mmCIF file of C-alpha atoms and ligand atoms in Angstrom:
data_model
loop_
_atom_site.group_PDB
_atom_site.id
_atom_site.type_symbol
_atom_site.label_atom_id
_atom_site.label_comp_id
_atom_site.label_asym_id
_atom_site.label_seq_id
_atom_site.Cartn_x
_atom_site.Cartn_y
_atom_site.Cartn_z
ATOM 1 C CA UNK T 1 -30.117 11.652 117.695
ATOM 2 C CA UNK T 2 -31.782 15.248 118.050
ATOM 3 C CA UNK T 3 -29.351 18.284 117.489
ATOM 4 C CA UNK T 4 -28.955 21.163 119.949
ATOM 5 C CA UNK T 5 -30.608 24.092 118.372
ATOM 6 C CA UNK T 6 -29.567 27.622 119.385
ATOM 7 C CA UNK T 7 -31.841 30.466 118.656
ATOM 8 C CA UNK T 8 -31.856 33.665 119.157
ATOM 9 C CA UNK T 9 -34.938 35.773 120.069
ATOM 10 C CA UNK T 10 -33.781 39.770 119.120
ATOM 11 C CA UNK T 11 -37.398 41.055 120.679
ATOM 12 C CA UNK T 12 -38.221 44.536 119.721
ATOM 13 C CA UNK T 13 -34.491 45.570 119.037
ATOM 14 C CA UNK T 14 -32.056 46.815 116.601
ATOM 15 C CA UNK T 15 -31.902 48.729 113.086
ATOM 16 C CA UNK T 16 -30.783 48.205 109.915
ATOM 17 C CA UNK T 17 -26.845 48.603 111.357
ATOM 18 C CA UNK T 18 -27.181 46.834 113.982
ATOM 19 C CA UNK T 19 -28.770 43.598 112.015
ATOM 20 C CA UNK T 20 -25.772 43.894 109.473
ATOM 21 C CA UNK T 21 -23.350 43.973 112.143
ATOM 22 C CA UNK T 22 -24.589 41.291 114.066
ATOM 23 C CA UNK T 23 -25.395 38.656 111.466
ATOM 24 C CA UNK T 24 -21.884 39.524 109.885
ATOM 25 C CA UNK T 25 -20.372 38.803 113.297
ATOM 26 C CA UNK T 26 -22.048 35.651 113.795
ATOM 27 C CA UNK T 27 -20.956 34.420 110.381
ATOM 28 C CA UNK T 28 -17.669 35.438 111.307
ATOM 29 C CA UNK T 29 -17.766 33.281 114.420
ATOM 30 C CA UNK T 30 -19.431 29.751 112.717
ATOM 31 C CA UNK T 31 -16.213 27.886 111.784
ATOM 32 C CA UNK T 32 -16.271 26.336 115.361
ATOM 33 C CA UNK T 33 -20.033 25.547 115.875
ATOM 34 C CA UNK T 34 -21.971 22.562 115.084
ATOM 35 C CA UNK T 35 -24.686 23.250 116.479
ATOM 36 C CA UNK T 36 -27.244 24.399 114.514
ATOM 37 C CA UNK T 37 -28.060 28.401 114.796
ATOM 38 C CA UNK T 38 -30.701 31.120 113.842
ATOM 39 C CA UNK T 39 -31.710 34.350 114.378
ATOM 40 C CA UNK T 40 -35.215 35.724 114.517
ATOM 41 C CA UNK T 41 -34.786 39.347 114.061
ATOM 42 C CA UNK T 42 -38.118 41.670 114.030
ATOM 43 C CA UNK T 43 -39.937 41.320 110.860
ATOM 44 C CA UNK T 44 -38.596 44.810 109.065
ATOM 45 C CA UNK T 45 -35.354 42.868 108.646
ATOM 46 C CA UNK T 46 -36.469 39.542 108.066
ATOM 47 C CA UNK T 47 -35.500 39.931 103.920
ATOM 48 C CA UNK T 48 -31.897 41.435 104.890
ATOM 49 C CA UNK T 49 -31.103 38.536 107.188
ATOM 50 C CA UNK T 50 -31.964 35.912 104.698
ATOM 51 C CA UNK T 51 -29.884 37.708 102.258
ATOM 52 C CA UNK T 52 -26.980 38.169 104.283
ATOM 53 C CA UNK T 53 -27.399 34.253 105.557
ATOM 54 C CA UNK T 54 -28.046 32.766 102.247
ATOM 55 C CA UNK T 55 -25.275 30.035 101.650
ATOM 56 C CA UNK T 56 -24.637 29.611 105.742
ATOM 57 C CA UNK T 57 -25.803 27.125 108.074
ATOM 58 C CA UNK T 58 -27.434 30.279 109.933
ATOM 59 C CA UNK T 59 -31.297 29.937 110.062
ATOM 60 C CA UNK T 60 -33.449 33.017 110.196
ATOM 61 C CA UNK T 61 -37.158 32.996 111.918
ATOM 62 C CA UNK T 62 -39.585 35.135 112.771
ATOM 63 C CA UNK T 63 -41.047 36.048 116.429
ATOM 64 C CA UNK T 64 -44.717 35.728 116.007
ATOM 65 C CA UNK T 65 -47.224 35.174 112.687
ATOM 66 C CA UNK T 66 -50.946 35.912 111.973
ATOM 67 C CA UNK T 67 -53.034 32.912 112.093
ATOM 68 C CA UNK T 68 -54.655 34.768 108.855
ATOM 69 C CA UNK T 69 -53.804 33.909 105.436
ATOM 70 C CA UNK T 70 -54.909 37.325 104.312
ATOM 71 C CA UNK T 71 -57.067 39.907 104.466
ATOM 72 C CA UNK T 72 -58.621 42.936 106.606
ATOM 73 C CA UNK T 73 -56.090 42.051 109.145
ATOM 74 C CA UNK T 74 -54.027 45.805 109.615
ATOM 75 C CA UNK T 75 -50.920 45.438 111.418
ATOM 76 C CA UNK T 76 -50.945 41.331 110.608
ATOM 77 C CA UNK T 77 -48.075 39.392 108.983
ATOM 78 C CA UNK T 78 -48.668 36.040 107.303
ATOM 79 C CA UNK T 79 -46.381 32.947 107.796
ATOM 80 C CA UNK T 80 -46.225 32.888 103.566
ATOM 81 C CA UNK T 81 -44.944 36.265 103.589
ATOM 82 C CA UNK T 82 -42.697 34.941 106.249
ATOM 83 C CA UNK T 83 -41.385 31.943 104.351
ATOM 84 C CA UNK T 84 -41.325 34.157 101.518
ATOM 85 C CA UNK T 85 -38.736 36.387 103.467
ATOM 86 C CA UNK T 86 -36.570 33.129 102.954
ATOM 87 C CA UNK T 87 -37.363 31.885 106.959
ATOM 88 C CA UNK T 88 -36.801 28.473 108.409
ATOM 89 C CA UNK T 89 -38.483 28.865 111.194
ATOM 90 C CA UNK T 90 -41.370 31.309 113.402
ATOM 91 C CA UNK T 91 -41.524 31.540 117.319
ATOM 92 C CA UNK T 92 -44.950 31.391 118.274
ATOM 93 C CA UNK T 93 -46.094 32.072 121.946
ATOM 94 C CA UNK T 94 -43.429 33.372 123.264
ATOM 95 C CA UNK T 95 -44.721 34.575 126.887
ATOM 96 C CA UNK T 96 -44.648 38.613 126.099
ATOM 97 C CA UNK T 97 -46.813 37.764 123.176
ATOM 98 C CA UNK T 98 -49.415 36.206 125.999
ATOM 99 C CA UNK T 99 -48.931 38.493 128.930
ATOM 100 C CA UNK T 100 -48.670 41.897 126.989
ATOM 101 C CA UNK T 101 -50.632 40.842 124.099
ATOM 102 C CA UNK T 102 -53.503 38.078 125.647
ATOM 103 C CA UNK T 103 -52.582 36.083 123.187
ATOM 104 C CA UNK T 104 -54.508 32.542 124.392
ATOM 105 C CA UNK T 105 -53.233 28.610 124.666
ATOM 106 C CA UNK T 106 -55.946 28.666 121.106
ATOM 107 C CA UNK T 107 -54.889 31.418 119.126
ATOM 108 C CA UNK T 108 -51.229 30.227 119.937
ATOM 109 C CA UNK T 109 -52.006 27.358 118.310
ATOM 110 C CA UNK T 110 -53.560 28.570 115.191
ATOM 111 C CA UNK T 111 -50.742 30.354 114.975
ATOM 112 C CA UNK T 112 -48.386 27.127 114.970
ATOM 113 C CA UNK T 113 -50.946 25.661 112.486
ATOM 114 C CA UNK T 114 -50.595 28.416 110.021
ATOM 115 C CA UNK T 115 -46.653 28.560 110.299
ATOM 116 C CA UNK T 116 -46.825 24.688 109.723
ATOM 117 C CA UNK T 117 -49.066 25.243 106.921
ATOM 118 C CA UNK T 118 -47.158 27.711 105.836
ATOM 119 C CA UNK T 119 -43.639 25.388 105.250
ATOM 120 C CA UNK T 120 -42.169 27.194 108.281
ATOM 121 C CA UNK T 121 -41.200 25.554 111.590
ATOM 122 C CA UNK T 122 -43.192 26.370 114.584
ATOM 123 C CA UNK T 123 -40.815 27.380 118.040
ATOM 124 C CA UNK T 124 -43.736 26.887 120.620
ATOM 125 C CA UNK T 125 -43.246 28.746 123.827
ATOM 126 C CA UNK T 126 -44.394 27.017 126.698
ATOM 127 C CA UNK T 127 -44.047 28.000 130.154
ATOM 128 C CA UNK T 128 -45.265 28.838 133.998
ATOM 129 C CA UNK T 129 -44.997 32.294 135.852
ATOM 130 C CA UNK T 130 -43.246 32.222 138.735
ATOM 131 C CA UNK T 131 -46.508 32.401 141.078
ATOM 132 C CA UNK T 132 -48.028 28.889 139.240
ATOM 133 C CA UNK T 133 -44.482 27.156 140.201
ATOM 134 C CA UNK T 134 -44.853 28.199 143.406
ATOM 135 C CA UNK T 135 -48.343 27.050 143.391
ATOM 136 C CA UNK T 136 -47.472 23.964 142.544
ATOM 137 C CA UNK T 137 -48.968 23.894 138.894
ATOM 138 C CA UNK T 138 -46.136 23.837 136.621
ATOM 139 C CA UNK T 139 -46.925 20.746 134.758
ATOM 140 C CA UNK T 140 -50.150 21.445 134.289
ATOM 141 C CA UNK T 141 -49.802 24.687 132.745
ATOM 142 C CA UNK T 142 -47.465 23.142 129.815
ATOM 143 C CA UNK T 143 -49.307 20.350 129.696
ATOM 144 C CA UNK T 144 -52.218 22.796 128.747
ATOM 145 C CA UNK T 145 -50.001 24.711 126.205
ATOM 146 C CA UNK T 146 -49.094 21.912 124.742
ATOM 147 C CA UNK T 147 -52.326 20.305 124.620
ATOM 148 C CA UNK T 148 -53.787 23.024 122.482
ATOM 149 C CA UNK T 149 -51.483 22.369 119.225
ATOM 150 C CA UNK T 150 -52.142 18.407 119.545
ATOM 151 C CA UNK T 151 -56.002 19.126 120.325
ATOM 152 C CA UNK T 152 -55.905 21.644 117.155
ATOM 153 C CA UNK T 153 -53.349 19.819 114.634
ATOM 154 C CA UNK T 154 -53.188 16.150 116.196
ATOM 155 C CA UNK T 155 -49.534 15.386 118.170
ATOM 156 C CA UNK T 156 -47.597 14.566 115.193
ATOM 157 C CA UNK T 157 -47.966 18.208 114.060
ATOM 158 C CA UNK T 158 -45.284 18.648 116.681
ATOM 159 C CA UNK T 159 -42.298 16.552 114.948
ATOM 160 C CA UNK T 160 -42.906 19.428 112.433
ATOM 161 C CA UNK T 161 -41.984 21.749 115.099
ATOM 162 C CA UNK T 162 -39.874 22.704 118.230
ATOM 163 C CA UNK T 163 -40.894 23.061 121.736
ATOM 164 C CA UNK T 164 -39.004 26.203 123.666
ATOM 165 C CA UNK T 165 -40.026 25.462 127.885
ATOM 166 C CA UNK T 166 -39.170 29.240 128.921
ATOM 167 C CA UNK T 167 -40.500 29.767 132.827
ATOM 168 C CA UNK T 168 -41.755 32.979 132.492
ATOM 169 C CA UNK T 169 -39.639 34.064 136.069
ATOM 170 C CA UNK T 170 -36.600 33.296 134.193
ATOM 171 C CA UNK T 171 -36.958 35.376 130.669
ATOM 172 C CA UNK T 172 -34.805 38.271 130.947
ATOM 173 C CA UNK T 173 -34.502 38.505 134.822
ATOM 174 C CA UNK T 174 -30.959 36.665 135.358
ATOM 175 C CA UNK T 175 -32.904 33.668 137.239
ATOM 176 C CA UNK T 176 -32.144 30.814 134.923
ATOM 177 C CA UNK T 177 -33.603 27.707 136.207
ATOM 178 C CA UNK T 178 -31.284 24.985 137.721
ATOM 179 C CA UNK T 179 -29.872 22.057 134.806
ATOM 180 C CA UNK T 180 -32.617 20.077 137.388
ATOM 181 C CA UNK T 181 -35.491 22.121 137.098
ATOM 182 C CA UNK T 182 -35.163 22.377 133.317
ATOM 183 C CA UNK T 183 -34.741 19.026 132.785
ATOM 184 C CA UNK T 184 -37.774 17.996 135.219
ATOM 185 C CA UNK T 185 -40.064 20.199 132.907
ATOM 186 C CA UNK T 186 -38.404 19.169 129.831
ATOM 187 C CA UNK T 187 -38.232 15.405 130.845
ATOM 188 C CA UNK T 188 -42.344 15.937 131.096
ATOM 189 C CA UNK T 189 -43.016 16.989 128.389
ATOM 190 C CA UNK T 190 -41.309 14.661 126.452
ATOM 191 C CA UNK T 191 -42.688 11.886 128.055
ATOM 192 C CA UNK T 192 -46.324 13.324 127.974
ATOM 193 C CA UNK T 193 -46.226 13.319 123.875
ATOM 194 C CA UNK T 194 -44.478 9.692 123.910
ATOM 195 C CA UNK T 195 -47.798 8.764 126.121
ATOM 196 C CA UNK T 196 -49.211 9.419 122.325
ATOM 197 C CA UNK T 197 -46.706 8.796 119.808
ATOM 198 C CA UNK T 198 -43.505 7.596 121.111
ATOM 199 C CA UNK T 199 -41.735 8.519 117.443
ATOM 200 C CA UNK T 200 -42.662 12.102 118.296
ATOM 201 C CA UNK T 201 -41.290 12.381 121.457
ATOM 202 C CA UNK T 202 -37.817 11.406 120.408
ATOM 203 C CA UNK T 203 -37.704 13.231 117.414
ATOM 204 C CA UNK T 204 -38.862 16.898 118.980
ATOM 205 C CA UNK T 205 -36.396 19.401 120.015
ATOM 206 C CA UNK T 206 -37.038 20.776 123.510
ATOM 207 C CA UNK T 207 -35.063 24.102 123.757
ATOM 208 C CA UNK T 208 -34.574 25.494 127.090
ATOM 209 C CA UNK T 209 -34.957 29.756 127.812
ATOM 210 C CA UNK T 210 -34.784 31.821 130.310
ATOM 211 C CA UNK T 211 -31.139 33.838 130.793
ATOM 212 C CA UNK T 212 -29.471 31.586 129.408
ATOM 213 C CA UNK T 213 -25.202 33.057 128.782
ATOM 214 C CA UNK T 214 -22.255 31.278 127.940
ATOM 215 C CA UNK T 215 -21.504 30.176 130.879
ATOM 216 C CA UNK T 216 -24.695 28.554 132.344
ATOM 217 C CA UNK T 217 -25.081 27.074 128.564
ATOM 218 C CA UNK T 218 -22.679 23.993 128.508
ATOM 219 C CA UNK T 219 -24.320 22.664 132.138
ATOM 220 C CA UNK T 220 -28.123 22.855 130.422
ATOM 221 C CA UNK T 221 -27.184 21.910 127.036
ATOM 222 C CA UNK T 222 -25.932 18.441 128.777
ATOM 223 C CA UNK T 223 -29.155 17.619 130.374
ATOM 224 C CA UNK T 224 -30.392 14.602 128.298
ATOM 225 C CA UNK T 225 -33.854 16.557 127.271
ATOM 226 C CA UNK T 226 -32.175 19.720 126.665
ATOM 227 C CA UNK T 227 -31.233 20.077 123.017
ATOM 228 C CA UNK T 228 -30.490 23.800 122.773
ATOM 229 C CA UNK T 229 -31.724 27.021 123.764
ATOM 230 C CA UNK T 230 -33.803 29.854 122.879
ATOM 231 C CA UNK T 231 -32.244 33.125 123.526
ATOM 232 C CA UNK T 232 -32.679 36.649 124.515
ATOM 233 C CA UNK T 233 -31.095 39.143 126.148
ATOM 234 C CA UNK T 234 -27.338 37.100 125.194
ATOM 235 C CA UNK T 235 -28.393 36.900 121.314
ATOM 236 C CA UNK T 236 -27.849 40.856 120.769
ATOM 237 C CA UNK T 237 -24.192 40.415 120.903
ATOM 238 C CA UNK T 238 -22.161 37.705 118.218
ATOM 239 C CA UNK T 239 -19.659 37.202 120.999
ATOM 240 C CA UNK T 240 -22.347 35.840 123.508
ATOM 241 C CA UNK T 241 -24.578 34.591 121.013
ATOM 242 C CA UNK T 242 -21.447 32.674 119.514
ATOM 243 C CA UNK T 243 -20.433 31.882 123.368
ATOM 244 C CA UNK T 244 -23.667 29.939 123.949
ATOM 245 C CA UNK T 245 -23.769 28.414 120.218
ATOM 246 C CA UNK T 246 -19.457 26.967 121.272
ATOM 247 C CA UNK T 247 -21.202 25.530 124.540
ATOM 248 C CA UNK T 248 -23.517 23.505 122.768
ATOM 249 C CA UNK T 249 -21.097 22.179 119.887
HETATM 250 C C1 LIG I 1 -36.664 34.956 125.648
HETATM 251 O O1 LIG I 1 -37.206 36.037 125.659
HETATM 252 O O2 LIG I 1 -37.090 34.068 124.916
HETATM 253 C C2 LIG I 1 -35.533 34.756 126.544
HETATM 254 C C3 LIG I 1 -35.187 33.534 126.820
HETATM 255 O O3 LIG I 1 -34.918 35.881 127.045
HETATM 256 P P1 LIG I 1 -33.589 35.933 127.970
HETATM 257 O O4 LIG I 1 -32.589 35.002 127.365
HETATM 258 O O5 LIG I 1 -33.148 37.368 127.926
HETATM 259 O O6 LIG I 1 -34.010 35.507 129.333
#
């Protein structure tokens, strides 16, 4: 039986303050959730998240790692100095990392390999802009995500990890896919990897993002491939955060 998974995906926001508050506020709010929960707050405040979560169910990740161990790599972080930072997990391909940043299907999935490798839990973003659904190609555009990691790490790299199907059209925009349409994709995708290892498909998490709130949460989190979200926009605040975390518990 897979767990519903809540994450939440802070982007390029916050300070010191606003981390404190918010992780205080979300431990504040856990007595009622069984789901489980993190928080993947930009990497500055990676170390003061663990510390304030240490001894709580709350999970912290990262948003992105280097696929480099070390090195002449300015600007890089490493998924050891990650796990080191006391994380659970790292998001990796998240869709602004491959529109704004051309980060490719390959290097996404050196990055999963090195978070893997690393003892940390790969969040892989998969996903179709709004102009491939309307083209038709949905399918085969997370079928080619996906395909990278099991081409690069074999497909039972991916029971080490979670799958996040985020339609690019609905990240931050307010259009959350229909409980149909996310299941379709996620339904897919789980039944692609059990084409290779049936084990694998039952065991992965398949988190669903894309505006999810509080009150769209419940409908998705039912959906029998839905087993939690990843979040944006509604993870800056404990009360929605906590909102969507109640939904799923
Ligand atoms: C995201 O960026 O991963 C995301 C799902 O954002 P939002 O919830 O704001 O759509």
């Amino acid at each position: 039986m897979r767990k519903i998974l809540v994450a939440g995906n802070w982007k390029l926001n916050g300070s010191l303050k606003m981390t404190e508050d918010l992780v205080n506020g979300i431990l504040d709010g856990m007595s009622n959730i069984t789901t489980e929960v993190a928080v993947c707050p930009p990497y500055p405040y990676l170390a003061k998240t663990t510390e304030l979560l240490a001894g709580s169910a709350v999970k912290c990740g990262s948003q992105d790692n280097s696929d480099q161990v070390s090195g002449a790599f300015t600007g890089e972080v490493s998924a050891d100095m990650i796990k080191e930072s006391g994380c659970t997990y790292a998001i990796v391909g998240h869709s602004e990392r491959r529109s704004l940043f051309g980060e490719t299907d390959t290097a996404t999935a050196q990055k999963f390999a090195a978070a893997r490798k690393a003892g940390l839990i790969p969040i892989l973003c998969v996903g179709e802009t709004l102009e491939e659904r309307e083209k038709g190609v949905t399918e085969d555009v997370v079928a080619r995500q996906i395909d990278a990691v099991i081409d690069l790490e074999g497909v039972t790299a991916l029971a080490d990890g979670v799958i996040a199907y985020e339609p690019v059209w609905a990240i931050g925009t307010g259009m959350t896919a229909s409980k149909q349409q996310a299941q379709d994709v996620h339904a897919f995708i789980r039944s692609r990897i059990a084409d290779l290892d049936s084990s694998v498909a039952k065991k992965v998490q398949i988190l669903y993002g894309g505006s999810v709130k509080p009150d769209n949460a419940a409908e998705l989190f039912a959906e029998p491939d839905i087993d939690g979200g990843l979040i944006g926009g509604a993870a800056l605040t404990a009360e929605s955060f906590l909102g969507i975390c109640e939904a799923g518990s």
